[in-house]
Amino acid sequence: LKSISKSDDKGYSLEFDNQGTPVVVKADHVIIAIPFTMLRLVKMDLPMAAEKIKCINEIGYGNSSKFIVGVTKNKPWRTHGKQGYTFTDLTFGCGWDSSQSQSETEGSFTIFGGGDFSDKVKNENLDVLANQFLPQLNTIYPGMDKAYSGKNTKFCWSENPYSKAGYSSFKTGQWSTMAGWESVPVEEIYFAGEHVSREFQGYMNGGAQTGRVAAEMLIKSMAGND
């Protein structure tokens, strides 16, 4: 999506880049569900309140990354009677079994964090990360060193071309200055996504909830126009 503008007749014109070829789509109603990190890159020639523009352009986003460790033969956390959901004061903050309800003998454990930890995961190679985190996991769940399959991977949200960040996270002072503007429609343009949700900001629940709310608002508007 490259731009959104008022159409000459009515409704809106949305210009997309389809592998180098511009494609224009006309619409009477629009639901935008992409993160504001991406929306702020879209040219919007629309009558928007200054508060809405500020919210789109400035709302904070978290820096989060995952390092995922593969195991085989057994899941040591299960061997010790644990679910795997972990909080620790070691060099990583939390982790979990990312292979629940799958194989009983093979699986993966996800180590998750943000901020400086996320930058470390992004910048270090996989072998260095494995050498650092495996001894710590072995301290928490003895047997991790023997169960380690030698396979690992990482995912860094800041490197994702479709979000360029993790989930939305208000910066200092933003709750009192822009909270609530995330979901405010612009004429017949509605907004959905975790970044729009008040109750479930940062979670998939927020995407589902605000998608339903946006659809209900659109249907109500259409009914009123008939």
Tab-separated table of C-alpha atoms in Angstrom:
chain	number	residue	atom	x	y	z
A	1	LEU	CA	0.000	0.000	0.000
A	2	LYS	CA	1.544	3.291	-1.156
A	3	SER	CA	-1.165	5.914	-0.709
A	4	ILE	CA	-4.762	6.568	0.323
A	5	SER	CA	-6.683	9.597	-0.883
A	6	LYS	CA	-10.194	10.879	-1.388
A	7	SER	CA	-11.588	9.686	-4.700
A	8	ASP	CA	-12.728	12.261	-7.251
A	9	ASP	CA	-16.274	10.886	-7.321
A	10	LYS	CA	-16.797	9.389	-3.877
A	11	GLY	CA	-15.082	7.057	-1.476
A	12	TYR	CA	-11.345	6.478	-1.554
A	13	SER	CA	-8.509	5.567	-3.908
A	14	LEU	CA	-5.901	3.155	-2.616
A	15	GLU	CA	-2.709	2.802	-4.620
A	16	PHE	CA	-0.760	-0.448	-4.309
A	17	ASP	CA	2.629	-1.418	-5.677
A	18	ASN	CA	2.251	-4.823	-7.321
A	19	GLN	CA	5.857	-5.845	-8.006
A	20	GLY	CA	6.638	-2.469	-9.544
A	21	THR	CA	3.272	-1.982	-11.244
A	22	PRO	CA	0.934	0.576	-9.630
A	23	VAL	CA	-2.593	-0.675	-9.029
A	24	VAL	CA	-5.412	1.646	-7.883
A	25	VAL	CA	-8.375	0.228	-5.967
A	26	LYS	CA	-11.541	2.270	-5.343
A	27	ALA	CA	-13.495	1.668	-2.132
A	28	ASP	CA	-16.428	3.245	-0.328
A	29	HIS	CA	-15.262	1.855	3.035
A	30	VAL	CA	-11.789	0.829	4.241
A	31	ILE	CA	-10.474	-1.167	7.196
A	32	ILE	CA	-6.751	-0.672	7.852
A	33	ALA	CA	-5.175	-3.434	9.947
A	34	ILE	CA	-1.462	-2.886	9.279
A	35	PRO	CA	0.765	-1.643	12.139
A	36	PHE	CA	1.201	2.096	12.505
A	37	THR	CA	4.944	1.553	11.919
A	38	MET	CA	3.971	0.693	8.341
A	39	LEU	CA	1.003	3.043	7.991
A	40	ARG	CA	3.239	6.035	8.689
A	41	LEU	CA	5.084	5.137	5.482
A	42	VAL	CA	1.852	5.416	3.459
A	43	LYS	CA	0.962	8.778	1.926
A	44	MET	CA	-2.469	9.720	3.283
A	45	ASP	CA	-4.217	12.649	1.651
A	46	LEU	CA	-7.165	12.613	4.043
A	47	PRO	CA	-8.889	15.060	6.430
A	48	MET	CA	-7.461	13.753	9.710
A	49	ALA	CA	-7.404	15.313	13.159
A	50	ALA	CA	-3.962	16.377	14.326
A	51	GLU	CA	-4.258	13.997	17.279
A	52	LYS	CA	-4.858	11.048	14.958
A	53	ILE	CA	-1.859	11.962	12.794
A	54	LYS	CA	0.327	12.296	15.892
A	55	CYS	CA	-0.812	8.885	17.154
A	56	ILE	CA	-0.015	7.151	13.866
A	57	ASN	CA	3.361	8.844	13.506
A	58	GLU	CA	4.628	8.606	17.081
A	59	ILE	CA	3.094	5.695	19.008
A	60	GLY	CA	5.834	3.529	20.482
A	61	TYR	CA	6.602	-0.051	19.520
A	62	GLY	CA	8.549	-2.693	21.415
A	63	ASN	CA	11.833	-4.263	20.334
A	64	SER	CA	11.454	-8.030	20.790
A	65	SER	CA	13.250	-11.143	19.584
A	66	LYS	CA	13.061	-14.918	20.009
A	67	PHE	CA	15.826	-17.490	20.120
A	68	ILE	CA	14.399	-20.971	19.606
A	69	VAL	CA	16.216	-24.115	20.725
A	70	GLY	CA	15.392	-27.548	19.329
A	71	VAL	CA	15.303	-30.698	21.483
A	72	THR	CA	15.037	-34.382	20.667
A	73	LYS	CA	14.506	-37.655	22.580
A	74	ASN	CA	12.654	-35.784	25.339
A	75	LYS	CA	11.533	-32.389	26.582
A	76	PRO	CA	13.487	-31.881	29.829
A	77	TRP	CA	10.934	-29.480	31.276
A	78	ARG	CA	8.283	-32.172	30.906
A	79	THR	CA	10.635	-34.750	32.386
A	80	HIS	CA	10.774	-32.561	35.493
A	81	GLY	CA	6.991	-32.240	35.598
A	82	LYS	CA	6.891	-28.650	34.356
A	83	GLN	CA	4.913	-27.019	31.575
A	84	GLY	CA	7.931	-25.008	30.460
A	85	TYR	CA	6.604	-21.507	31.052
A	86	THR	CA	9.653	-19.849	32.598
A	87	PHE	CA	10.691	-16.596	34.247
A	88	THR	CA	14.282	-16.202	35.363
A	89	ASP	CA	16.826	-13.675	36.623
A	90	LEU	CA	19.501	-15.171	34.369
A	91	THR	CA	20.560	-13.342	31.197
A	92	PHE	CA	17.221	-14.009	29.490
A	93	GLY	CA	13.936	-13.000	31.045
A	94	CYS	CA	11.399	-15.601	30.040
A	95	GLY	CA	10.732	-18.607	27.866
A	96	TRP	CA	8.206	-21.308	27.066
A	97	ASP	CA	7.534	-24.628	25.382
A	98	SER	CA	6.841	-23.630	21.776
A	99	SER	CA	5.879	-27.153	20.772
A	100	GLN	CA	2.984	-27.927	23.097
A	101	SER	CA	0.542	-30.637	22.007
A	102	GLN	CA	2.995	-31.832	19.362
A	103	SER	CA	5.528	-34.657	19.567
A	104	GLU	CA	6.307	-35.991	23.040
A	105	THR	CA	9.930	-36.654	22.104
A	106	GLU	CA	10.832	-33.714	19.872
A	107	GLY	CA	10.104	-30.037	20.233
A	108	SER	CA	11.441	-26.556	20.849
A	109	PHE	CA	11.930	-24.067	23.649
A	110	THR	CA	11.575	-20.343	22.924
A	111	ILE	CA	13.650	-17.750	24.774
A	112	PHE	CA	12.073	-14.318	24.543
A	113	GLY	CA	13.084	-10.791	25.446
A	114	GLY	CA	13.150	-7.159	24.369
A	115	GLY	CA	15.295	-4.048	24.530
A	116	ASP	CA	19.055	-4.695	24.766
A	117	PHE	CA	18.429	-8.450	24.898
A	118	SER	CA	16.628	-8.254	21.571
A	119	ASP	CA	19.534	-6.350	20.016
A	120	LYS	CA	21.928	-9.017	21.281
A	121	VAL	CA	19.871	-11.802	19.701
A	122	LYS	CA	19.699	-9.848	16.447
A	123	ASN	CA	23.415	-9.160	16.278
A	124	GLU	CA	24.940	-12.424	17.538
A	125	ASN	CA	25.243	-15.566	15.428
A	126	LEU	CA	23.289	-18.679	16.362
A	127	ASP	CA	26.232	-20.672	17.740
A	128	VAL	CA	27.202	-17.895	20.154
A	129	LEU	CA	23.613	-17.630	21.389
A	130	ALA	CA	23.331	-21.394	21.833
A	131	ASN	CA	26.582	-21.527	23.822
A	132	GLN	CA	25.334	-18.786	26.107
A	133	PHE	CA	21.769	-19.890	26.720
A	134	LEU	CA	22.024	-23.685	26.810
A	135	PRO	CA	23.996	-23.838	30.110
A	136	GLN	CA	21.385	-21.568	31.687
A	137	LEU	CA	18.523	-23.694	30.416
A	138	ASN	CA	20.363	-26.720	31.741
A	139	THR	CA	20.515	-25.067	35.169
A	140	ILE	CA	16.742	-24.607	35.138
A	141	TYR	CA	15.890	-27.909	33.430
A	142	PRO	CA	18.744	-30.413	33.889
A	143	GLY	CA	19.167	-32.526	30.778
A	144	MET	CA	18.775	-29.709	28.255
A	145	ASP	CA	22.396	-30.102	27.197
A	146	LYS	CA	21.829	-33.763	26.300
A	147	ALA	CA	18.393	-33.166	24.730
A	148	TYR	CA	19.630	-30.306	22.524
A	149	SER	CA	19.227	-31.328	18.889
A	150	GLY	CA	21.819	-28.911	17.564
A	151	LYS	CA	19.092	-27.066	15.686
A	152	ASN	CA	18.151	-23.484	16.498
A	153	THR	CA	16.820	-20.352	14.902
A	154	LYS	CA	15.902	-16.806	15.813
A	155	PHE	CA	13.244	-14.292	14.911
A	156	CYS	CA	13.713	-10.542	15.359
A	157	TRP	CA	10.613	-8.401	14.914
A	158	SER	CA	12.620	-5.274	14.101
A	159	GLU	CA	13.882	-7.094	10.996
A	160	ASN	CA	10.382	-8.054	9.827
A	161	PRO	CA	9.647	-6.001	6.669
A	162	TYR	CA	5.899	-5.999	7.377
A	163	SER	CA	6.080	-4.560	10.882
A	164	LYS	CA	9.609	-3.184	11.454
A	165	ALA	CA	8.982	-3.639	15.216
A	166	GLY	CA	7.309	-5.837	17.786
A	167	TYR	CA	3.971	-5.022	19.375
A	168	SER	CA	2.796	-1.513	20.254
A	169	SER	CA	4.038	-0.115	23.554
A	170	PHE	CA	3.350	3.411	24.754
A	171	LYS	CA	6.395	5.558	25.442
A	172	THR	CA	6.609	7.817	28.477
A	173	GLY	CA	3.807	10.375	28.343
A	174	GLN	CA	1.916	8.786	25.453
A	175	TRP	CA	-0.819	7.160	27.547
A	176	SER	CA	-2.057	10.561	28.687
A	177	THR	CA	-1.618	12.299	25.327
A	178	MET	CA	-2.700	9.868	22.608
A	179	ALA	CA	-4.367	6.781	24.138
A	180	GLY	CA	-7.798	6.349	22.573
A	181	TRP	CA	-6.930	7.934	19.241
A	182	GLU	CA	-5.665	4.616	17.843
A	183	SER	CA	-9.185	3.382	17.077
A	184	VAL	CA	-10.847	6.663	16.058
A	185	PRO	CA	-12.145	6.301	12.452
A	186	VAL	CA	-11.320	8.797	9.714
A	187	GLU	CA	-14.639	9.217	7.924
A	188	GLU	CA	-15.285	5.731	6.458
A	189	ILE	CA	-11.783	4.458	7.194
A	190	TYR	CA	-11.626	2.168	10.235
A	191	PHE	CA	-8.657	0.778	12.132
A	192	ALA	CA	-7.947	-2.659	13.589
A	193	GLY	CA	-4.994	-4.537	15.068
A	194	GLU	CA	-3.356	-5.153	18.444
A	195	HIS	CA	-2.142	-1.541	18.441
A	196	VAL	CA	-5.762	-0.336	18.413
A	197	SER	CA	-6.957	-2.466	21.351
A	198	ARG	CA	-7.229	-0.975	24.827
A	199	GLU	CA	-7.784	-4.311	26.613
A	200	PHE	CA	-5.361	-6.519	24.663
A	201	GLN	CA	-2.617	-4.240	23.361
A	202	GLY	CA	0.281	-6.368	22.181
A	203	TYR	CA	-1.676	-9.626	21.825
A	204	MET	CA	-3.457	-11.506	19.042
A	205	ASN	CA	-6.622	-11.131	21.107
A	206	GLY	CA	-6.428	-7.409	20.379
A	207	GLY	CA	-6.300	-8.003	16.648
A	208	ALA	CA	-9.370	-10.249	16.768
A	209	GLN	CA	-11.301	-7.926	19.075
A	210	THR	CA	-10.643	-4.725	17.126
A	211	GLY	CA	-11.279	-6.451	13.791
A	212	ARG	CA	-14.755	-7.374	15.017
A	213	VAL	CA	-15.373	-3.863	16.379
A	214	ALA	CA	-14.243	-2.249	13.112
A	215	ALA	CA	-16.531	-4.535	11.098
A	216	GLU	CA	-19.471	-3.725	13.381
A	217	MET	CA	-18.827	0.012	13.051
A	218	LEU	CA	-18.650	-0.290	9.263
A	219	ILE	CA	-21.879	-2.309	9.069
A	220	LYS	CA	-23.638	0.210	11.305
A	221	SER	CA	-22.443	3.071	9.088
A	222	MET	CA	-23.589	1.291	5.924
A	223	ALA	CA	-27.007	0.598	7.434
A	224	GLY	CA	-27.376	4.257	8.341
A	225	ASN	CA	-26.560	5.327	4.801
A	226	ASP	CA	-29.204	3.078	3.203
